[in-house]
Coordinates of C-alpha atoms in Angstrom, one line a residue:
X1 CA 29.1 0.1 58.9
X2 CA 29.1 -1.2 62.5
X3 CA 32.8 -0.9 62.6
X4 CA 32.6 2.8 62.2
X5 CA 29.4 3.0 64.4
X6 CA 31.4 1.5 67.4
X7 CA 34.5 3.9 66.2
X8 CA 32.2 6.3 66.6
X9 CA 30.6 5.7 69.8
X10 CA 34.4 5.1 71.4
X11 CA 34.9 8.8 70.1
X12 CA 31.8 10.0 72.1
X13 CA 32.3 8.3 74.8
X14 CA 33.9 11.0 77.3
X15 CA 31.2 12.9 75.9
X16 CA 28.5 10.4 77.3
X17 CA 29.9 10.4 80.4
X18 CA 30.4 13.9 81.2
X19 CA 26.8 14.3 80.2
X20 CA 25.3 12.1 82.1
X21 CA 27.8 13.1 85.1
X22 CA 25.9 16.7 84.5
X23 CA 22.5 15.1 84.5
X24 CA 23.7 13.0 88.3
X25 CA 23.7 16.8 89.3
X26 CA 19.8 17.0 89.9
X27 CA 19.4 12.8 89.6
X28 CA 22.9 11.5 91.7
X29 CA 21.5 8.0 90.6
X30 CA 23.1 8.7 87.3
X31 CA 26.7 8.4 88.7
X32 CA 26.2 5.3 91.1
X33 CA 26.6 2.0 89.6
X34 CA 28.4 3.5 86.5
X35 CA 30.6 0.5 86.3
X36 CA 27.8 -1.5 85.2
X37 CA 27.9 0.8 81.5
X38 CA 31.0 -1.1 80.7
X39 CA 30.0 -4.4 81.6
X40 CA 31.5 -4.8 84.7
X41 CA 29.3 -6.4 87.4
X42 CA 28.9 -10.2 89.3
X43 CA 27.1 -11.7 87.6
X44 CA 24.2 -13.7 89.1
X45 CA 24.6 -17.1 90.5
X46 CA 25.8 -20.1 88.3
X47 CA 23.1 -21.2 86.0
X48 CA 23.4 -22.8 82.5
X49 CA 23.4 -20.5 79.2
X50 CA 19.8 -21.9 78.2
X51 CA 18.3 -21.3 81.0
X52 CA 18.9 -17.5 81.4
X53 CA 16.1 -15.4 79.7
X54 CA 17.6 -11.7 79.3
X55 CA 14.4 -9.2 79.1
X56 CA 15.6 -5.8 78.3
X57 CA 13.3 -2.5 79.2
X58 CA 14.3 1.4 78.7
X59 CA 12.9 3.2 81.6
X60 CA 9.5 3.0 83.5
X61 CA 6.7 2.8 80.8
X62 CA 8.8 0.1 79.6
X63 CA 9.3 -1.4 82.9
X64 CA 5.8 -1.2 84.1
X65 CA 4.5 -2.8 80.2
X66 CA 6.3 -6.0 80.7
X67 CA 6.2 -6.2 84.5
X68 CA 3.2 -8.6 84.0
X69 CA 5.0 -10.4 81.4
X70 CA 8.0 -10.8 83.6
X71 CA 5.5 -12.2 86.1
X72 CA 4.2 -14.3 83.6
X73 CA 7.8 -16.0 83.0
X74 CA 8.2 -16.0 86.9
X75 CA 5.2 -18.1 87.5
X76 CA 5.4 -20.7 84.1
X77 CA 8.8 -21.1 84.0
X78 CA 10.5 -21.5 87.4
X79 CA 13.7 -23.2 86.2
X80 CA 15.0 -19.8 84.2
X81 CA 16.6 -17.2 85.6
X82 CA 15.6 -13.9 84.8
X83 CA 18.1 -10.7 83.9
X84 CA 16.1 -7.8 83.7
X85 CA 18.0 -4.4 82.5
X86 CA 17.5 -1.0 82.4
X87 CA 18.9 2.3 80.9
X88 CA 17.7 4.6 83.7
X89 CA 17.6 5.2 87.2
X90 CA 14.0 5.6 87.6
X91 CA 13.6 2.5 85.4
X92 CA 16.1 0.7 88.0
X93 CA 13.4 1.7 90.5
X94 CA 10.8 0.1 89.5
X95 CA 12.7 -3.2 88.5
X96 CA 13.9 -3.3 92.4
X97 CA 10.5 -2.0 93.6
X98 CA 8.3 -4.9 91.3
X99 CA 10.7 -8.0 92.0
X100 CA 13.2 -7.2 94.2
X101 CA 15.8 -10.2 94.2
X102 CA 13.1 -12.6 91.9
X103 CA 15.3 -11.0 89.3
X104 CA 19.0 -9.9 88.9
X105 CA 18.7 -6.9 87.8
X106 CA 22.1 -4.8 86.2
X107 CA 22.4 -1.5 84.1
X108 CA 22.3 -2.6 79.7
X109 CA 26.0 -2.2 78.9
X110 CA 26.6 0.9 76.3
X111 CA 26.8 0.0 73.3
X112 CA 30.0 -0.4 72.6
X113 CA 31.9 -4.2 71.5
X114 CA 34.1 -4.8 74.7
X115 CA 31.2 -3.7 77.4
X116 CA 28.5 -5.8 75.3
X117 CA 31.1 -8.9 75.2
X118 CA 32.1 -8.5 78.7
X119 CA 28.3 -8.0 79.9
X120 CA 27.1 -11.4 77.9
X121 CA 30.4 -13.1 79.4
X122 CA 28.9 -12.7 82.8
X123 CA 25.4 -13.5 81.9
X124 CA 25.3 -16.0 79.0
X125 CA 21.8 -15.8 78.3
X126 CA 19.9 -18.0 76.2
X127 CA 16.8 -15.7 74.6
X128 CA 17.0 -11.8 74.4
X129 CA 13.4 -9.9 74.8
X130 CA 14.4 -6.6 74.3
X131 CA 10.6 -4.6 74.2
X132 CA 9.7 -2.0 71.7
X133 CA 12.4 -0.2 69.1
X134 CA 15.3 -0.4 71.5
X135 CA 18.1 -1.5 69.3
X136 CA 21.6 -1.0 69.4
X137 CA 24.1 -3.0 66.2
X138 CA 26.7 -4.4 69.0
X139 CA 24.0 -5.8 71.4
X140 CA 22.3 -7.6 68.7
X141 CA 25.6 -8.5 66.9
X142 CA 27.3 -10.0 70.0
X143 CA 23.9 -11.9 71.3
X144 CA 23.4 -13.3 67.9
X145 CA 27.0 -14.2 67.8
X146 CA 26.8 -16.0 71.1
X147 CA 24.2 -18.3 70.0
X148 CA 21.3 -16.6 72.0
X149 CA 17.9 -16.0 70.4
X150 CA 16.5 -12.8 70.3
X151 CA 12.5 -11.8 70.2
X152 CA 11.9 -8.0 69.7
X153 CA 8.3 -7.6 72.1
X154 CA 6.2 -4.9 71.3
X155 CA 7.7 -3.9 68.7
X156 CA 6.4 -0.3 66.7
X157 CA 8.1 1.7 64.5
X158 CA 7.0 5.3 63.5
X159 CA 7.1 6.3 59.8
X160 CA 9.7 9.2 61.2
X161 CA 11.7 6.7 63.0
X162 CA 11.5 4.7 59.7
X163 CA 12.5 7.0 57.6
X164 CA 15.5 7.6 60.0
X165 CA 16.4 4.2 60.3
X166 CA 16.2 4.4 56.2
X167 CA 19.2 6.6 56.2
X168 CA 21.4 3.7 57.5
X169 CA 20.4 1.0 55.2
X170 CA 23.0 -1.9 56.0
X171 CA 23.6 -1.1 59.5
X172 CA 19.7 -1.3 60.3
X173 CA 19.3 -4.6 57.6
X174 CA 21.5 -6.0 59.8
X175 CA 19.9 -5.5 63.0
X176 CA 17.1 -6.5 61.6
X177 CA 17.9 -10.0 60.2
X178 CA 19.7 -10.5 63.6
X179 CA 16.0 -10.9 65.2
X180 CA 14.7 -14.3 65.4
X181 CA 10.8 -13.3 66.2
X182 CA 9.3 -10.1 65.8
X183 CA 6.2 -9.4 67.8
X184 CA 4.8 -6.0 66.5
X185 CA 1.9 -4.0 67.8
X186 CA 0.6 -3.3 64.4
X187 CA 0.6 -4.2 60.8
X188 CA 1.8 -0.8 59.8
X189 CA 4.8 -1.1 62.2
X190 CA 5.5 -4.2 60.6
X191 CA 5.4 -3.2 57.0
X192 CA 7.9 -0.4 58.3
X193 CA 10.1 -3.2 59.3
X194 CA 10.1 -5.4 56.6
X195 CA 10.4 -2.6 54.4
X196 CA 13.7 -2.2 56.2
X197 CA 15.1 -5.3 56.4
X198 CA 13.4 -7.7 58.5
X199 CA 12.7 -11.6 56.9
X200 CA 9.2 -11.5 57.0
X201 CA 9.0 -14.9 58.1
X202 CA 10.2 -14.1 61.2
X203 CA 7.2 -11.0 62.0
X204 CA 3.7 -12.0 63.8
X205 CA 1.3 -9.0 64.8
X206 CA 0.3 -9.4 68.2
X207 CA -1.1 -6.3 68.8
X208 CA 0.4 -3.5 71.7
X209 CA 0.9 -5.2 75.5
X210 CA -0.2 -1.9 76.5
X211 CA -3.4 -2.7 76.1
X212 CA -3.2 -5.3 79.0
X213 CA -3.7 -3.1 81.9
X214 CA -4.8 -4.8 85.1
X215 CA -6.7 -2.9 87.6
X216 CA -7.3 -5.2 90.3
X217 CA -9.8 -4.7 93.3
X218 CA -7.3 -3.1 95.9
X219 CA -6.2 -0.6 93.6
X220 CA -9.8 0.5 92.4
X221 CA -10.9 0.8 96.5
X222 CA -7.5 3.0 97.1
X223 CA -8.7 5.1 94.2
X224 CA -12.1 5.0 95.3
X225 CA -11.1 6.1 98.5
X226 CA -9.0 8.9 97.3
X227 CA -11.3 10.5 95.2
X228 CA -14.1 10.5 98.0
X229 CA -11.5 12.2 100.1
X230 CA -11.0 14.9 97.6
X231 CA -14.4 15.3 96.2
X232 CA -13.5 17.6 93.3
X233 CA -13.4 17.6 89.4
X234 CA -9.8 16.7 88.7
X235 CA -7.5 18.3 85.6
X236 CA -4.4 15.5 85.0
X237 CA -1.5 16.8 83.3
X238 CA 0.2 13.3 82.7
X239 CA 3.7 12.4 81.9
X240 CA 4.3 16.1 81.4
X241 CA 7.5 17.2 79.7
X242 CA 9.5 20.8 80.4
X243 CA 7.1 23.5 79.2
X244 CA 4.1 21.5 79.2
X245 CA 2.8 21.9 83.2
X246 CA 2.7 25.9 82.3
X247 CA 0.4 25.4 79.6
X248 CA -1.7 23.2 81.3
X249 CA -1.7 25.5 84.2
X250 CA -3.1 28.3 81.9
X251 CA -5.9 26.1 80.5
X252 CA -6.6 25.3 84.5
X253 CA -6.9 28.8 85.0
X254 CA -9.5 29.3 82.5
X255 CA -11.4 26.6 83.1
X256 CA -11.4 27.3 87.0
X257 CA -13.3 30.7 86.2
X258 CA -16.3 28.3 85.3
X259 CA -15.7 25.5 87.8
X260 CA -13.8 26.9 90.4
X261 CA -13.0 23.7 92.7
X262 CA -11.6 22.4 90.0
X263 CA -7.6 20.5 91.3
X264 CA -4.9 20.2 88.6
X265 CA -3.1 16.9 89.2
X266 CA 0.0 16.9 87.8
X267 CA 2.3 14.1 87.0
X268 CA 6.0 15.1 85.5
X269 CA 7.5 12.4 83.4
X270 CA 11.1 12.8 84.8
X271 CA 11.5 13.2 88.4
X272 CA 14.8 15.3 88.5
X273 CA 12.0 18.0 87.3
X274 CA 9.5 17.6 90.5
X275 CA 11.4 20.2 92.5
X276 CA 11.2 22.6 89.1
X277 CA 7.4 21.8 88.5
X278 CA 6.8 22.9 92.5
X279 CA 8.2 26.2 91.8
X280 CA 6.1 26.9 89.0
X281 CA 3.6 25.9 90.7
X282 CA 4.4 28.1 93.7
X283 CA 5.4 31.1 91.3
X284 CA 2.0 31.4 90.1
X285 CA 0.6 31.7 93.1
X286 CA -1.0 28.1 93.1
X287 CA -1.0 26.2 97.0
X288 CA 0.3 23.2 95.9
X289 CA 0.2 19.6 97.8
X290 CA 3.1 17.1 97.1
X291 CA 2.3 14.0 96.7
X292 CA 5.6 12.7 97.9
X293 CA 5.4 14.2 101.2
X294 CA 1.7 13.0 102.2
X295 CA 0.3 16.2 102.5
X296 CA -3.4 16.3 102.6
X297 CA -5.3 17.9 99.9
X298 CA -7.2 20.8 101.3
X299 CA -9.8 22.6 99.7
X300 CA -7.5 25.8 99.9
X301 CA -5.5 23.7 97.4
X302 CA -5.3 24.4 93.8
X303 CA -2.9 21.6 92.7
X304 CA -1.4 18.0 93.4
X305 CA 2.0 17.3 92.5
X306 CA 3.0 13.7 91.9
X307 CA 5.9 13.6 92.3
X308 CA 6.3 10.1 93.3
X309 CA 7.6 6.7 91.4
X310 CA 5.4 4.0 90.2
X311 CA 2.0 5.4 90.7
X312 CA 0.6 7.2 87.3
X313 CA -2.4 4.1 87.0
X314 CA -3.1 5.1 90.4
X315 CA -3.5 8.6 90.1
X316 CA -4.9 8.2 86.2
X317 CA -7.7 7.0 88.2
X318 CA -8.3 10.2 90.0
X319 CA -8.5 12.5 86.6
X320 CA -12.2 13.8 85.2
X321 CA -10.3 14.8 82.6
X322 CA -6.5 13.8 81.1
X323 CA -3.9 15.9 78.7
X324 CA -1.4 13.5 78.0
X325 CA 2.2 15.3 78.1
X326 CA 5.4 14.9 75.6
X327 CA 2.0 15.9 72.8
X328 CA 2.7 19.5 72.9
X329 CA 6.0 19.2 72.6
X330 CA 7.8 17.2 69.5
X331 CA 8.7 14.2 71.9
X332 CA 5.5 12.0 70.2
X333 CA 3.5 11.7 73.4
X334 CA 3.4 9.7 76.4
X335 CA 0.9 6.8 77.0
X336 CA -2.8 6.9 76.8
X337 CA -4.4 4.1 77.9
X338 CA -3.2 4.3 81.7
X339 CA -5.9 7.2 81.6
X340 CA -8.5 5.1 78.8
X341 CA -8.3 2.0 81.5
X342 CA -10.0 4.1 83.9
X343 CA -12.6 5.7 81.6
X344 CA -11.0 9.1 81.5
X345 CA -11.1 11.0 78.5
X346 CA -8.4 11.7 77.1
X347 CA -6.7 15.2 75.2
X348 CA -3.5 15.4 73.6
X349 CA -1.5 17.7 71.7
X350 CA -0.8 16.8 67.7
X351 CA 2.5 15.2 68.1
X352 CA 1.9 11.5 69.1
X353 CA 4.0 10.0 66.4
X354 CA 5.2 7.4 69.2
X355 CA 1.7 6.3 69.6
X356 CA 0.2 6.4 66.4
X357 CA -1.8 3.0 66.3
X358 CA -3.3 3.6 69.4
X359 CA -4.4 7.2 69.4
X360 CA -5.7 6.7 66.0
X361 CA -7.9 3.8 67.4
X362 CA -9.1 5.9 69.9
X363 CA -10.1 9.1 68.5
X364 CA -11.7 7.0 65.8
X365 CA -13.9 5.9 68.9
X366 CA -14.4 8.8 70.0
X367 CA -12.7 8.0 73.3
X368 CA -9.7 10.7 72.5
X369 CA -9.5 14.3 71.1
X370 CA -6.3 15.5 69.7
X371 CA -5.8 19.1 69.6
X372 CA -3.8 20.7 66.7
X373 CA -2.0 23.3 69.3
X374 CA -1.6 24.4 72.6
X375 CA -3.8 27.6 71.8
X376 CA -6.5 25.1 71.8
X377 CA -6.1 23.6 74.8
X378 CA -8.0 25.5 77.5
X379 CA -11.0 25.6 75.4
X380 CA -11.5 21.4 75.1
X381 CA -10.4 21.2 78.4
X382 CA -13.6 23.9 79.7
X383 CA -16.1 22.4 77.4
X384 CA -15.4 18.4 78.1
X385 CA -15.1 19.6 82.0
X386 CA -18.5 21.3 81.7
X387 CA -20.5 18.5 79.8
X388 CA -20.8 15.6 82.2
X389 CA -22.6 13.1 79.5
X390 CA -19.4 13.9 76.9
X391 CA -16.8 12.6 79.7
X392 CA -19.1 9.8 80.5
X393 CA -19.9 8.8 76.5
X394 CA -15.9 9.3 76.1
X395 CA -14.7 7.3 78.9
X396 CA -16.6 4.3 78.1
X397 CA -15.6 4.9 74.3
X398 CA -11.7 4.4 75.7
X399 CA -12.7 1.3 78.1
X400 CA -14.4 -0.6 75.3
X401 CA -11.7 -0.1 73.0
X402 CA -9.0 -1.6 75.3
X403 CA -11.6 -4.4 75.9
X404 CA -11.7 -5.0 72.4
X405 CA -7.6 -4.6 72.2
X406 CA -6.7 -7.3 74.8
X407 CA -4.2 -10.3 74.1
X408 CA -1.2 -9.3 72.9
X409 CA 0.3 -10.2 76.0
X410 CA -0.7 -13.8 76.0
X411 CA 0.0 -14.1 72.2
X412 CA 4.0 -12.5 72.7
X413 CA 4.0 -14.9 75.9
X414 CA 2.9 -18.2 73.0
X415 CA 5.9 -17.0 71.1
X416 CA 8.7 -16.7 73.9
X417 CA 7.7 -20.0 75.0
X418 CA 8.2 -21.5 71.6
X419 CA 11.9 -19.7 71.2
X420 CA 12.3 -21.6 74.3
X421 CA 11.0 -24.8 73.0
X422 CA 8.0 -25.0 74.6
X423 CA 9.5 -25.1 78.2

């Protein structure tokens, strides 16, 4: 099956190219480096196979969930080099932006045999974190090959994504047994995983790293000092997809009729869309502030575009009120707990599939309300923004819960330590 899967891929390949030469149009950063895809790069300096520790992230939430993880490995175990890669520019961002040249950092290799061969050639690494439910059959096949152990961190899987997954029976068995630890979020996601394939032997539930977040002094006095600047009830459209900013702009206009210095932050999840968002913005007749350019926010302002890198806990700490983005949409939501850290309460739409575990946990405390449509949007949003003791009873619902959720990240730390025998 993986023969015909990298047959397959080969086929597609001018297909992936020309696609993501069409997405560099609006992002250029998708055409730079695009030698990197195939596997060809220097690799970084001379160090032996066993003490290279590979960690592989997507794109930014990915990133930004095992940054302190990454630091973790940084501090504890000095003698390893670290080869952090990503699948996206923005992702590539945040890696330079977070460690800079602590790390090599290099684009993952498509999935293909010769790029996947030709990229572990240059980097001979000695243990695999790859976070979440990123897996590809040659990346595994050719890492397990080379004698490198692999931990999947983080790990969920959806029951859509299962039964998905369920269609390609040997080809996902086989990624699965490839896995030497796997460190799920939840016992549902490992029962999903088993289920397909994985020894169970080999699964620990450590809970989601997600819930880790660390808000340290300095960032609680910059948000402190932004919200006394701005002194106003605050909307957050977070991690918004295409289609999503205009219907939270309509629930902003309703809810402005009843608080009427009321500012709708909002927060795209791609930036390639920030200029698009701005229009929309300006086409309804909205002054908008860009966050990007340092423009003050005025009171003549009715909305704060952030359209900058790197800074969603930052400005999750400047919401009243949150609706989480890719939930209206059939994407499976964005993350919640950037928002629940802060003691923000949170909305969503009904598909967050992606996030099941943790929304369940927090609606069940009462820290999260998810909607069953857009239609029904503007209405939560006026009511929760008009009952001060409801945010207050909410927030402190979603604070408690991460308090109580804390750990995972020292307990997939435990078990990365012991692939690497204890160093």
């Amino acid at each position: 099956m993986r023969y015909l899967y990298s047959a397959l891929f080969y086929l597609l390949l001018p297909i992936i190219v020309v696609r993501m030469l069409w997405r560099s149009r609006k992002a250029p950063a998708y055409r730079r480096r695009l030698a990197e895809r195939f596997g060809f790069f220097h690799g970084p300096d001379s160090v032996a196979s066993d003490k290279v520790i590979w960690v592989h992230a997507v794109s930014v939430g990915e990133t930004l969930a095992v940054a302190p993880l990454i630091e973790e490995l940084l501090d504890t175990c000095p003698q390893h080099q670290l080869v952090v890669t990503t699948t996206t520019p923005t992702g590539s961002e945040r890696v330079e932006a977070l460690f800079g040249d602590r790390v090599f950092h290099v684009y993952s290799p498509w999935d293909m045999p010769g790029a996947v061969r030709r990229f572990l050639s240059r980097v001979r690494p000695g243990l695999l974190l790859v976070m979440e439910t990123e897996l590809w059959p040659n990346m595994l096949h050719y890492t397990h090959r080379s004698g490198c152990g692999i931990v999947l961190g983080n790990a969920r899987l959806s029951a859509r994504s299962a039964q998905g997954y369920s269609r390609l029976t040997s080809l996902t068995r086989d990624m699965l047994q490839q896995l030497d630890v796997v460190a799920c979020q939840s016992e549902a996601d490992g029962e999903r995983l088993v289920t397909l394939g994985l020894p169970r032997p080999r699964l620990q539930v450590t809970g989601s790293i997600k819930f880790d977040i660390d808000i340290d002094e300095n960032l609680r006095a910059e948000v402190g000092a932004l919200k006394q600047s701005l002194d106003r009830p605050v909307l957050l459209g977070s991690s918004t997809h295409a289609s999503e900013e205009a219907i939270i702009l309509d629930a902003f206009a309703i809810a402005r009729q009843s608080i009427p210095d009321l500012l709708c932050l909002l927060v795209p999840r791609h930036p390639e869309r920030f200029e698009s968002v701005y229009q929309l913005c300006l086409a309804r007749g909205l002054m908008t502030a860009r966050r990007s350019m340092g423009e003050r926010v005025s009171e003549g302002h009715q909305v704060l575009l952030g359209d900058t890198m790197g800074e969603l806990r930052l400005l999750s700490g400047l919401a009243s009120v949150c609706v989480i983005g890719g939930s209206f949409i059939e994407h499976g939501g964005q993350n919640v707990l950037e928002a629940a850290a802060w003691g923000v309460p949170v909305i969503s739409g009904p598909h967050m599939h992606n996030f099941t575990e943790i929304t369940e946990r927090l609606t069940s405390a009462g820290a999260m309300s998810k909607l069953n449509g857009a239609d029904e949007l503007a209405p939560a949003v006026q009511s929760l923004l008009e009952d001060a003791s409801r945010q207050a009873a909410m927030g402190a619902a979603g604070e408690a819960v991460i308090a109580a959720n804390r750990g995972a990240r020292d307990r997939l730390l435990a078990l990365i330590k012991e692939q690497l025998g204890g160093a």
